[in-house]
Amino acid sequence: AQSVTQPDIHITVSEGASLELRCNYSYGATPYLFWYVQSPGQGLQLLLKYFSGDTLVQGIKGFEAEFKRSQSSFNLRKPSVHWSDAAEYFCAVGEQSNDYKLSFGAGTTVTVRA
Amino acid sequence: DAGITQSPRHKVTETGTPVTLRCHQTENHRYMYWYRQDPGHGLRLIHYSYGVKDTDKGEVSDGYSVSRSKTEDFLLTLESATSSQTSVYFCAISESMASSYNEQFFGPGTRLTVL
């Protein structure tokens, strides 16, 4: 079974600074990888996804993520953070099977300071 | 946004009472999921459905049951609520087409408090 680790529980970043959130997965085959964002009191919104092909994927809100097979990682980045990026971010991995399940990491909370 | 609604959005109940949460979708997606979200655990899958009357257990299914009598509705029941089931519950949906590759769309969540 696949699993996801997000090593950072909480990150604080200054507005305008760059942001990188780490995600490591455990899965034998090529995974389907996702990043979701959850604003306070809201549901989860998909930021971006990786299925195959180009290992650098672009998402919404100026986010990007890079799939590195050798490191089993799918880190999320944003070059310049806005105050509205304060939220909780979840990495998820899906299996290449027929039940379309996802496994989620524990999440990273991002605080943006002025 | 995907058409997913959850009801109720907030509920406070007492230990030992039955509780049913409803998820309704207007997307005609085949797959539906129930998750619970707890601090430090992310989202954990409770049950999921891959069609009408077709359901299966997730990783934290004990104490929960589900039913899906129509494509658009997926019900989660706590037969006898316990304080450990205090959580935020999310419903999600997914297409069955290969091109979707497990992408899931989430509802707004239900905050359940069991006293």
mmCIF file of C-alpha atoms in Angstrom:
data_model
loop_
_atom_site.group_PDB
_atom_site.id
_atom_site.type_symbol
_atom_site.label_atom_id
_atom_site.label_comp_id
_atom_site.label_asym_id
_atom_site.label_seq_id
_atom_site.Cartn_x
_atom_site.Cartn_y
_atom_site.Cartn_z
ATOM 1 C CA ALA A 1 0.000 0.000 0.000
ATOM 2 C CA GLN A 2 1.141 3.500 -0.681
ATOM 3 C CA SER A 3 1.910 6.088 1.998
ATOM 4 C CA VAL A 4 2.709 9.776 2.085
ATOM 5 C CA THR A 5 4.952 11.740 4.428
ATOM 6 C CA GLN A 6 4.937 15.484 4.825
ATOM 7 C CA PRO A 7 7.908 16.145 7.110
ATOM 8 C CA ASP A 8 6.984 19.713 8.007
ATOM 9 C CA ILE A 9 3.956 20.175 10.241
ATOM 10 C CA HIS A 10 4.099 23.961 10.208
ATOM 11 C CA ILE A 11 5.990 26.501 8.108
ATOM 12 C CA THR A 12 6.083 30.251 8.581
ATOM 13 C CA VAL A 13 7.112 32.394 5.646
ATOM 14 C CA SER A 14 7.217 36.119 4.996
ATOM 15 C CA GLU A 15 4.981 37.590 2.350
ATOM 16 C CA GLY A 16 6.895 37.809 -0.914
ATOM 17 C CA ALA A 17 9.346 35.087 0.062
ATOM 18 C CA SER A 18 9.565 31.727 -1.645
ATOM 19 C CA LEU A 19 7.877 28.629 -0.293
ATOM 20 C CA GLU A 20 8.696 24.957 -0.609
ATOM 21 C CA LEU A 21 6.640 22.177 0.941
ATOM 22 C CA ARG A 22 8.057 18.694 1.049
ATOM 23 C CA CYS A 23 6.269 15.480 0.201
ATOM 24 C CA ASN A 24 7.713 11.976 0.106
ATOM 25 C CA TYR A 25 5.771 8.931 -0.948
ATOM 26 C CA SER A 26 6.153 5.216 -0.753
ATOM 27 C CA TYR A 27 4.815 3.285 -3.690
ATOM 28 C CA GLY A 28 6.245 0.575 -5.901
ATOM 29 C CA ALA A 29 5.078 1.763 -9.294
ATOM 30 C CA THR A 30 4.686 5.191 -10.846
ATOM 31 C CA PRO A 31 2.228 7.004 -8.628
ATOM 32 C CA TYR A 32 -0.425 9.549 -9.349
ATOM 33 C CA LEU A 33 0.454 12.557 -7.179
ATOM 34 C CA PHE A 34 -1.614 15.489 -6.042
ATOM 35 C CA TRP A 35 -1.374 18.620 -3.967
ATOM 36 C CA TYR A 36 -4.503 19.993 -2.331
ATOM 37 C CA VAL A 37 -4.985 23.202 -0.370
ATOM 38 C CA GLN A 38 -7.471 23.778 2.415
ATOM 39 C CA SER A 39 -8.258 27.291 3.573
ATOM 40 C CA PRO A 40 -9.628 27.640 7.117
ATOM 41 C CA GLY A 41 -13.134 26.227 7.390
ATOM 42 C CA GLN A 42 -13.181 25.140 3.767
ATOM 43 C CA GLY A 43 -13.007 21.946 1.800
ATOM 44 C CA LEU A 44 -9.992 20.803 -0.200
ATOM 45 C CA GLN A 45 -9.126 22.348 -3.535
ATOM 46 C CA LEU A 46 -6.847 20.693 -6.050
ATOM 47 C CA LEU A 47 -3.704 22.738 -6.745
ATOM 48 C CA LEU A 48 -1.999 20.434 -9.236
ATOM 49 C CA LYS A 49 -1.472 16.838 -10.216
ATOM 50 C CA TYR A 50 1.119 14.574 -11.797
ATOM 51 C CA PHE A 51 0.303 11.499 -13.832
ATOM 52 C CA SER A 52 3.145 11.113 -16.294
ATOM 53 C CA GLY A 53 5.350 13.059 -18.681
ATOM 54 C CA ASP A 54 7.000 16.325 -17.745
ATOM 55 C CA THR A 55 8.148 16.060 -14.146
ATOM 56 C CA LEU A 56 7.599 19.758 -13.469
ATOM 57 C CA VAL A 57 3.904 20.508 -13.274
ATOM 58 C CA GLN A 58 2.200 23.843 -13.038
ATOM 59 C CA GLY A 59 -0.888 24.415 -10.982
ATOM 60 C CA ILE A 60 -3.269 27.118 -9.996
ATOM 61 C CA LYS A 61 -2.423 30.174 -7.868
ATOM 62 C CA GLY A 62 1.164 30.230 -9.131
ATOM 63 C CA PHE A 63 2.181 26.906 -7.584
ATOM 64 C CA GLU A 64 4.369 24.279 -9.201
ATOM 65 C CA ALA A 65 5.634 20.877 -8.131
ATOM 66 C CA GLU A 66 8.431 18.629 -9.289
ATOM 67 C CA PHE A 67 8.293 14.856 -9.361
ATOM 68 C CA LYS A 68 11.641 13.232 -8.575
ATOM 69 C CA ARG A 69 11.441 9.492 -8.907
ATOM 70 C CA SER A 70 14.945 8.903 -7.520
ATOM 71 C CA GLN A 71 14.002 10.707 -4.309
ATOM 72 C CA SER A 72 10.354 9.556 -4.160
ATOM 73 C CA SER A 73 9.427 13.188 -3.751
ATOM 74 C CA PHE A 74 6.850 15.609 -5.066
ATOM 75 C CA ASN A 75 7.691 18.970 -3.530
ATOM 76 C CA LEU A 76 5.451 21.986 -3.936
ATOM 77 C CA ARG A 77 6.904 25.423 -4.609
ATOM 78 C CA LYS A 78 5.834 28.993 -5.047
ATOM 79 C CA PRO A 79 8.343 31.739 -5.846
ATOM 80 C CA SER A 80 6.545 34.568 -4.052
ATOM 81 C CA VAL A 81 3.987 33.938 -1.345
ATOM 82 C CA HIS A 82 0.893 36.076 -0.846
ATOM 83 C CA TRP A 83 -0.968 36.468 2.437
ATOM 84 C CA SER A 84 -3.868 34.537 0.908
ATOM 85 C CA ASP A 85 -1.633 31.458 0.634
ATOM 86 C CA ALA A 86 -1.955 30.896 4.373
ATOM 87 C CA ALA A 87 -3.665 27.517 4.523
ATOM 88 C CA GLU A 88 -3.087 23.839 5.093
ATOM 89 C CA TYR A 89 -1.561 21.871 2.242
ATOM 90 C CA PHE A 90 -1.970 18.162 1.658
ATOM 91 C CA CYS A 91 0.006 15.873 -0.569
ATOM 92 C CA ALA A 92 -1.779 12.747 -1.808
ATOM 93 C CA VAL A 93 -0.858 9.658 -3.807
ATOM 94 C CA GLY A 94 -3.087 7.405 -5.834
ATOM 95 C CA GLU A 95 -2.609 3.856 -6.981
ATOM 96 C CA GLN A 96 -2.773 2.604 -10.514
ATOM 97 C CA SER A 97 -5.651 0.354 -9.619
ATOM 98 C CA ASN A 98 -9.332 0.271 -10.196
ATOM 99 C CA ASP A 99 -10.662 1.680 -6.976
ATOM 100 C CA TYR A 100 -9.366 5.232 -7.353
ATOM 101 C CA LYS A 101 -8.389 5.616 -3.736
ATOM 102 C CA LEU A 102 -6.035 8.282 -2.467
ATOM 103 C CA SER A 103 -3.710 8.293 0.533
ATOM 104 C CA PHE A 104 -3.077 11.662 2.131
ATOM 105 C CA GLY A 105 -0.195 13.061 4.091
ATOM 106 C CA ALA A 106 -0.826 14.637 7.493
ATOM 107 C CA GLY A 107 -0.643 18.122 6.043
ATOM 108 C CA THR A 108 1.561 21.193 6.374
ATOM 109 C CA THR A 109 0.152 24.398 7.800
ATOM 110 C CA VAL A 110 1.542 27.543 6.212
ATOM 111 C CA THR A 111 1.501 30.833 8.068
ATOM 112 C CA VAL A 112 2.309 33.998 6.143
ATOM 113 C CA ARG A 113 3.666 36.965 8.082
ATOM 114 C CA ALA A 114 3.548 40.499 6.795
ATOM 115 C CA ASP B 1 -16.643 23.906 -8.545
ATOM 116 C CA ALA B 2 -17.931 20.366 -8.562
ATOM 117 C CA GLY B 3 -21.530 20.127 -7.388
ATOM 118 C CA ILE B 4 -21.117 18.468 -4.019
ATOM 119 C CA THR B 5 -23.140 19.329 -0.950
ATOM 120 C CA GLN B 6 -23.011 17.889 2.522
ATOM 121 C CA SER B 7 -25.682 18.019 5.176
ATOM 122 C CA PRO B 8 -25.747 18.936 7.908
ATOM 123 C CA ARG B 9 -22.750 21.246 7.947
ATOM 124 C CA HIS B 10 -22.552 21.226 11.714
ATOM 125 C CA LYS B 11 -23.948 18.789 14.240
ATOM 126 C CA VAL B 12 -23.649 18.289 17.973
ATOM 127 C CA THR B 13 -24.899 15.026 19.355
ATOM 128 C CA GLU B 14 -24.604 12.871 22.441
ATOM 129 C CA THR B 15 -22.723 9.643 22.919
ATOM 130 C CA GLY B 16 -24.763 6.602 21.941
ATOM 131 C CA THR B 17 -27.077 8.342 19.502
ATOM 132 C CA PRO B 18 -27.237 7.445 15.813
ATOM 133 C CA VAL B 19 -26.083 10.035 13.306
ATOM 134 C CA THR B 20 -26.426 10.134 9.532
ATOM 135 C CA LEU B 21 -24.465 12.451 7.292
ATOM 136 C CA ARG B 22 -25.495 12.991 3.711
ATOM 137 C CA CYS B 23 -23.432 13.701 0.630
ATOM 138 C CA HIS B 24 -25.187 14.764 -2.544
ATOM 139 C CA GLN B 25 -23.566 15.256 -5.957
ATOM 140 C CA THR B 26 -24.863 16.629 -9.210
ATOM 141 C CA GLU B 27 -21.883 15.501 -11.339
ATOM 142 C CA ASN B 28 -23.038 11.931 -11.993
ATOM 143 C CA HIS B 29 -19.627 10.650 -10.883
ATOM 144 C CA ARG B 30 -19.377 6.960 -10.226
ATOM 145 C CA TYR B 31 -17.041 7.010 -7.201
ATOM 146 C CA MET B 32 -17.860 8.577 -3.852
ATOM 147 C CA TYR B 33 -15.802 8.641 -0.667
ATOM 148 C CA TRP B 34 -16.138 9.529 2.992
ATOM 149 C CA TYR B 35 -13.111 10.808 4.873
ATOM 150 C CA ARG B 36 -12.540 12.062 8.353
ATOM 151 C CA GLN B 37 -10.032 14.795 9.091
ATOM 152 C CA ASP B 38 -8.259 14.984 12.422
ATOM 153 C CA PRO B 39 -5.251 17.083 13.441
ATOM 154 C CA GLY B 40 -1.991 15.305 12.706
ATOM 155 C CA HIS B 41 -3.655 12.621 10.613
ATOM 156 C CA GLY B 42 -4.629 14.388 7.438
ATOM 157 C CA LEU B 43 -7.587 12.751 5.741
ATOM 158 C CA ARG B 44 -8.346 9.112 6.382
ATOM 159 C CA LEU B 45 -10.698 7.088 4.244
ATOM 160 C CA ILE B 46 -13.720 5.659 6.054
ATOM 161 C CA HIS B 47 -15.712 4.024 3.243
ATOM 162 C CA TYR B 48 -16.080 4.449 -0.455
ATOM 163 C CA SER B 49 -18.520 3.508 -3.179
ATOM 164 C CA TYR B 50 -17.837 2.474 -6.749
ATOM 165 C CA GLY B 51 -21.451 2.398 -7.845
ATOM 166 C CA VAL B 52 -25.025 2.157 -6.643
ATOM 167 C CA LYS B 53 -25.176 -0.394 -3.823
ATOM 168 C CA ASP B 54 -21.445 -1.085 -4.244
ATOM 169 C CA THR B 55 -19.385 -0.019 -1.260
ATOM 170 C CA ASP B 56 -16.177 -1.026 0.465
ATOM 171 C CA LYS B 57 -14.268 -0.246 3.628
ATOM 172 C CA GLY B 58 -11.439 2.203 4.013
ATOM 173 C CA GLU B 59 -8.737 2.314 6.643
ATOM 174 C CA VAL B 60 -10.907 3.605 9.542
ATOM 175 C CA SER B 61 -14.286 1.964 8.941
ATOM 176 C CA ASP B 62 -15.002 0.624 12.438
ATOM 177 C CA GLY B 63 -18.131 2.204 13.888
ATOM 178 C CA TYR B 64 -19.334 3.496 10.518
ATOM 179 C CA SER B 65 -21.654 2.194 7.837
ATOM 180 C CA VAL B 66 -22.607 3.602 4.447
ATOM 181 C CA SER B 67 -25.313 3.270 1.877
ATOM 182 C CA ARG B 68 -25.730 4.348 -1.701
ATOM 183 C CA SER B 69 -29.144 3.742 -3.192
ATOM 184 C CA LYS B 70 -28.810 6.405 -5.886
ATOM 185 C CA THR B 71 -25.856 7.656 -7.895
ATOM 186 C CA GLU B 72 -26.127 11.112 -6.404
ATOM 187 C CA ASP B 73 -26.401 10.269 -2.699
ATOM 188 C CA PHE B 74 -23.917 8.649 -0.336
ATOM 189 C CA LEU B 75 -24.899 8.354 3.320
ATOM 190 C CA LEU B 76 -22.556 7.852 6.249
ATOM 191 C CA THR B 77 -24.084 6.485 9.454
ATOM 192 C CA LEU B 78 -22.651 6.330 12.911
ATOM 193 C CA GLU B 79 -24.820 3.688 14.538
ATOM 194 C CA SER B 80 -23.909 4.715 18.079
ATOM 195 C CA ALA B 81 -21.765 7.822 18.166
ATOM 196 C CA THR B 82 -18.715 7.953 20.426
ATOM 197 C CA SER B 83 -16.529 10.891 21.445
ATOM 198 C CA SER B 84 -13.699 9.484 19.316
ATOM 199 C CA GLN B 85 -15.861 10.142 16.263
ATOM 200 C CA THR B 86 -15.775 13.876 16.870
ATOM 201 C CA SER B 87 -14.197 15.081 13.658
ATOM 202 C CA VAL B 88 -14.683 16.904 10.402
ATOM 203 C CA TYR B 89 -16.134 14.659 7.738
ATOM 204 C CA PHE B 90 -15.537 15.215 4.049
ATOM 205 C CA CYS B 91 -17.253 13.665 1.098
ATOM 206 C CA ALA B 92 -15.417 13.394 -2.212
ATOM 207 C CA ILE B 93 -16.288 12.246 -5.708
ATOM 208 C CA SER B 94 -14.297 10.942 -8.636
ATOM 209 C CA GLU B 95 -14.970 9.967 -12.205
ATOM 210 C CA SER B 96 -14.356 6.419 -13.304
ATOM 211 C CA MET B 97 -12.743 7.348 -16.592
ATOM 212 C CA ALA B 98 -9.064 6.555 -16.860
ATOM 213 C CA SER B 99 -8.205 10.118 -17.739
ATOM 214 C CA SER B 100 -9.191 11.324 -14.291
ATOM 215 C CA TYR B 101 -6.460 9.276 -12.621
ATOM 216 C CA ASN B 102 -7.933 9.321 -9.136
ATOM 217 C CA GLU B 103 -8.554 13.071 -9.065
ATOM 218 C CA GLN B 104 -11.090 13.714 -6.358
ATOM 219 C CA PHE B 105 -13.344 16.690 -5.725
ATOM 220 C CA PHE B 106 -14.339 17.521 -2.192
ATOM 221 C CA GLY B 107 -17.434 18.774 -0.481
ATOM 222 C CA PRO B 108 -17.414 21.574 2.122
ATOM 223 C CA GLY B 109 -17.299 19.226 5.109
ATOM 224 C CA THR B 110 -19.450 18.445 8.152
ATOM 225 C CA ARG B 111 -18.212 19.267 11.622
ATOM 226 C CA LEU B 112 -19.507 16.660 14.057
ATOM 227 C CA THR B 113 -19.149 16.957 17.807
ATOM 228 C CA VAL B 114 -20.052 14.020 20.025
ATOM 229 C CA LEU B 115 -20.485 14.979 23.680
#
